[in-house]
Amino acid sequence: MTAIIAQTPPLDPLNQIITLLEQLRNRLPFAEEELVRHTQLRAILAEQQERSAEALTAWRAALATRWECEVRAQRLYAHVRQQVLDVVGTDTRYLQLFEPDSAGGALTATDLLNSLRRLAVVLSLMQPVPSFCEQAQADIQAMASELQAAIQHAEQCEEERRRVQAEQRLLLDLCHRSYRRTRQRIASHLGG
């Protein structure tokens, strides 16, 4: 799922057909036309492969950034949650507000963001206001903003990676069809 189509093998058939066309240039009346087409395809494919590599690198970097942000957000959540529990104990009025329904299940980045926001609401409702509350709310707000931005950036990079990958598949198909067509044309001309 995460792999972009290999970078070097698609150029090999194009290079081979270009070399063949150059060798047969004087024997084939359509050699120049085909050379132009395959040379353009090779340039477009090389550019596309570069964009694919860049999109993959950007997506991986965005995932790494999101992951680092998630780890810090999870640590902050656990720390502030423990502070709240130290104050409220087992008071279910507060616990039900910020404890996830599916405790023990794997959280997505969005689940974690929502948990941070719920915890911020719990802090705003606590009476009397504990001494750590103001700083914890500021920390949660900053972390929630950072996590939301990291999630959005990772999603944008994923969309771009998929778009570029789809373009590359179409281009590779075009290259393969053009290669086969030219090989058949050469074979027909030389065989006939």
CSV table of C-alpha atoms in Angstrom, one decimal:
chain,number,residue,atom,x,y,z
A,1,MET,CA,0.0,0.0,0.0
A,2,THR,CA,2.7,2.5,0.9
A,3,ALA,CA,5.1,1.6,-1.9
A,4,ILE,CA,5.4,3.8,-4.9
A,5,ILE,CA,6.0,1.9,-8.1
A,6,ALA,CA,9.7,1.1,-8.6
A,7,GLN,CA,11.7,3.8,-10.1
A,8,THR,CA,14.2,2.3,-12.5
A,9,PRO,CA,12.7,-0.8,-14.3
A,10,PRO,CA,10.1,1.2,-16.3
A,11,LEU,CA,12.8,3.2,-17.9
A,12,ASP,CA,14.6,0.1,-19.2
A,13,PRO,CA,12.1,-0.9,-21.9
A,14,LEU,CA,12.0,2.8,-23.0
A,15,ASN,CA,15.8,2.9,-23.2
A,16,GLN,CA,15.8,-0.3,-25.1
A,17,ILE,CA,13.3,0.7,-27.7
A,18,ILE,CA,15.0,4.1,-28.1
A,19,THR,CA,18.3,2.3,-28.6
A,20,LEU,CA,16.7,0.0,-31.1
A,21,LEU,CA,15.0,2.8,-33.0
A,22,GLU,CA,18.3,4.7,-33.2
A,23,GLN,CA,20.0,1.6,-34.6
A,24,LEU,CA,17.3,1.1,-37.2
A,25,ARG,CA,16.8,4.7,-38.0
A,26,ASN,CA,17.9,4.3,-41.6
A,27,ARG,CA,15.8,1.2,-42.2
A,28,LEU,CA,12.5,2.4,-40.7
A,29,PRO,CA,10.5,5.2,-42.2
A,30,PHE,CA,8.7,5.8,-38.9
A,31,ALA,CA,11.8,5.7,-36.7
A,32,GLU,CA,12.0,9.5,-36.1
A,33,GLU,CA,8.3,9.7,-35.2
A,34,GLU,CA,8.7,6.9,-32.7
A,35,LEU,CA,12.0,8.2,-31.3
A,36,VAL,CA,10.3,11.5,-30.6
A,37,ARG,CA,7.4,9.8,-28.8
A,38,HIS,CA,9.5,7.5,-26.7
A,39,THR,CA,12.0,10.2,-25.8
A,40,GLN,CA,9.2,12.4,-24.6
A,41,LEU,CA,7.7,9.5,-22.7
A,42,ARG,CA,11.1,8.7,-21.1
A,43,ALA,CA,11.4,12.4,-20.0
A,44,ILE,CA,7.8,12.5,-18.6
A,45,LEU,CA,8.4,9.2,-16.8
A,46,ALA,CA,11.6,10.3,-15.2
A,47,GLU,CA,9.9,13.5,-14.0
A,48,GLN,CA,6.9,11.5,-12.7
A,49,GLN,CA,9.3,9.1,-10.8
A,50,GLU,CA,10.9,12.1,-9.2
A,51,ARG,CA,7.5,13.5,-8.1
A,52,SER,CA,6.6,10.0,-6.8
A,53,ALA,CA,9.8,9.9,-4.7
A,54,GLU,CA,9.2,13.4,-3.4
A,55,ALA,CA,5.5,12.5,-2.5
A,56,LEU,CA,6.6,9.4,-0.8
A,57,THR,CA,9.3,11.2,1.2
A,58,ALA,CA,6.9,14.0,2.2
A,59,TRP,CA,4.2,11.4,3.3
A,60,ARG,CA,6.7,9.5,5.4
A,61,ALA,CA,8.0,12.7,7.0
A,62,ALA,CA,4.4,13.8,7.8
A,63,LEU,CA,3.7,10.4,9.3
A,64,ALA,CA,6.8,10.6,11.4
A,65,THR,CA,5.9,14.1,12.6
A,66,ARG,CA,2.3,13.0,13.4
A,67,TRP,CA,3.6,10.0,15.3
A,68,GLU,CA,6.0,12.1,17.4
A,69,CYS,CA,3.2,14.5,18.1
A,70,GLU,CA,0.9,11.6,19.0
A,71,VAL,CA,3.5,10.3,21.5
A,72,ARG,CA,3.8,13.7,23.1
A,73,ALA,CA,0.0,14.1,23.2
A,74,GLN,CA,-0.4,10.7,24.8
A,75,ARG,CA,2.1,11.5,27.5
A,76,LEU,CA,0.4,14.9,28.2
A,77,TYR,CA,-3.0,13.2,28.3
A,78,ALA,CA,-1.7,10.6,30.7
A,79,HIS,CA,0.0,13.2,32.9
A,80,VAL,CA,-3.0,15.6,33.1
A,81,ARG,CA,-5.4,12.7,33.5
A,82,GLN,CA,-3.5,11.4,36.5
A,83,GLN,CA,-3.5,14.9,38.0
A,84,VAL,CA,-7.3,15.0,37.6
A,85,LEU,CA,-7.6,11.6,39.2
A,86,ASP,CA,-5.4,12.6,42.1
A,87,VAL,CA,-7.9,15.5,42.8
A,88,VAL,CA,-11.3,13.8,42.0
A,89,GLY,CA,-10.4,10.2,43.0
A,90,THR,CA,-13.2,8.0,41.8
A,91,ASP,CA,-15.8,10.7,41.4
A,92,THR,CA,-17.7,9.2,38.4
A,93,ARG,CA,-19.1,12.6,37.3
A,94,TYR,CA,-15.7,13.6,36.1
A,95,LEU,CA,-14.5,10.1,35.0
A,96,GLN,CA,-17.4,9.6,32.6
A,97,LEU,CA,-16.6,12.9,30.9
A,98,PHE,CA,-13.1,12.0,29.8
A,99,GLU,CA,-12.7,8.3,29.9
A,100,PRO,CA,-13.1,6.8,26.5
A,101,ASP,CA,-16.0,4.3,26.0
A,102,SER,CA,-13.6,1.7,24.5
A,103,ALA,CA,-10.9,1.7,27.1
A,104,GLY,CA,-8.0,-0.6,26.1
A,105,GLY,CA,-8.7,-0.2,22.3
A,106,ALA,CA,-6.2,1.3,20.0
A,107,LEU,CA,-6.6,5.0,19.6
A,108,THR,CA,-6.2,6.8,16.3
A,109,ALA,CA,-4.7,10.2,16.1
A,110,THR,CA,-8.2,11.7,15.8
A,111,ASP,CA,-9.4,9.7,18.9
A,112,LEU,CA,-6.5,11.0,20.8
A,113,LEU,CA,-7.3,14.6,19.7
A,114,ASN,CA,-10.9,14.1,20.9
A,115,SER,CA,-9.7,12.7,24.2
A,116,LEU,CA,-7.5,15.8,24.7
A,117,ARG,CA,-10.4,18.0,24.0
A,118,ARG,CA,-12.7,16.1,26.4
A,119,LEU,CA,-10.0,16.4,29.1
A,120,ALA,CA,-9.8,20.1,28.5
A,121,VAL,CA,-13.6,20.3,29.1
A,122,VAL,CA,-13.2,18.3,32.3
A,123,LEU,CA,-10.6,20.8,33.5
A,124,SER,CA,-12.9,23.7,32.8
A,125,LEU,CA,-15.7,22.1,34.8
A,126,MET,CA,-13.7,21.2,37.9
A,127,GLN,CA,-14.7,23.0,41.1
A,128,PRO,CA,-12.8,24.1,43.1
A,129,VAL,CA,-10.3,24.8,40.4
A,130,PRO,CA,-7.0,22.9,41.1
A,131,SER,CA,-3.7,24.8,41.0
A,132,PHE,CA,-2.5,22.8,37.9
A,133,CYS,CA,-5.6,23.5,35.9
A,134,GLU,CA,-4.6,26.7,34.1
A,135,GLN,CA,-1.2,25.4,32.9
A,136,ALA,CA,-2.7,22.0,32.0
A,137,GLN,CA,-5.4,23.7,29.9
A,138,ALA,CA,-2.8,25.8,28.1
A,139,ASP,CA,-0.7,22.7,27.4
A,140,ILE,CA,-3.7,20.7,26.2
A,141,GLN,CA,-4.8,23.6,23.9
A,142,ALA,CA,-1.3,23.9,22.4
A,143,MET,CA,-0.9,20.1,22.0
A,144,ALA,CA,-4.4,19.8,20.5
A,145,SER,CA,-3.6,22.5,17.9
A,146,GLU,CA,-0.3,20.8,17.0
A,147,LEU,CA,-1.8,17.4,16.8
A,148,GLN,CA,-4.7,18.6,14.6
A,149,ALA,CA,-2.2,20.3,12.2
A,150,ALA,CA,-0.1,17.1,12.1
A,151,ILE,CA,-3.1,15.0,11.3
A,152,GLN,CA,-4.2,17.4,8.5
A,153,HIS,CA,-0.8,17.6,7.1
A,154,ALA,CA,-0.4,13.8,7.1
A,155,GLU,CA,-3.8,13.4,5.4
A,156,GLN,CA,-2.8,16.0,2.7
A,157,CYS,CA,0.4,14.2,2.0
A,158,GLU,CA,-1.4,10.8,1.8
A,159,GLU,CA,-3.8,12.3,-0.7
A,160,GLU,CA,-1.0,13.7,-2.8
A,161,ARG,CA,1.0,10.4,-2.6
A,162,ARG,CA,-2.1,8.5,-3.8
A,163,ARG,CA,-2.7,11.0,-6.6
A,164,VAL,CA,0.8,10.8,-7.8
A,165,GLN,CA,0.8,7.1,-7.6
A,166,ALA,CA,-2.3,6.9,-9.7
A,167,GLU,CA,-0.8,9.2,-12.3
A,168,GLN,CA,2.3,7.0,-12.3
A,169,ARG,CA,0.3,3.9,-12.9
A,170,LEU,CA,-1.5,5.5,-15.8
A,171,LEU,CA,1.8,6.7,-17.3
A,172,LEU,CA,3.4,3.3,-16.9
A,173,ASP,CA,0.5,1.7,-18.7
A,174,LEU,CA,0.8,4.2,-21.5
A,175,CYS,CA,4.6,3.5,-21.7
A,176,HIS,CA,4.0,-0.3,-21.8
A,177,ARG,CA,1.3,0.1,-24.5
A,178,SER,CA,3.5,2.4,-26.6
A,179,TYR,CA,6.5,0.1,-26.2
A,180,ARG,CA,4.4,-3.0,-27.3
A,181,ARG,CA,2.9,-1.0,-30.3
A,182,THR,CA,6.4,0.2,-31.4
A,183,ARG,CA,7.8,-3.4,-31.1
A,184,GLN,CA,5.0,-4.7,-33.2
A,185,ARG,CA,5.4,-2.0,-35.8
A,186,ILE,CA,9.1,-2.7,-36.1
A,187,ALA,CA,8.5,-6.5,-36.3
A,188,SER,CA,5.8,-5.9,-39.0
A,189,HIS,CA,8.0,-3.6,-41.0
A,190,LEU,CA,11.2,-5.8,-40.8
A,191,GLY,CA,9.2,-9.1,-41.2
A,192,GLY,CA,7.1,-8.0,-44.1
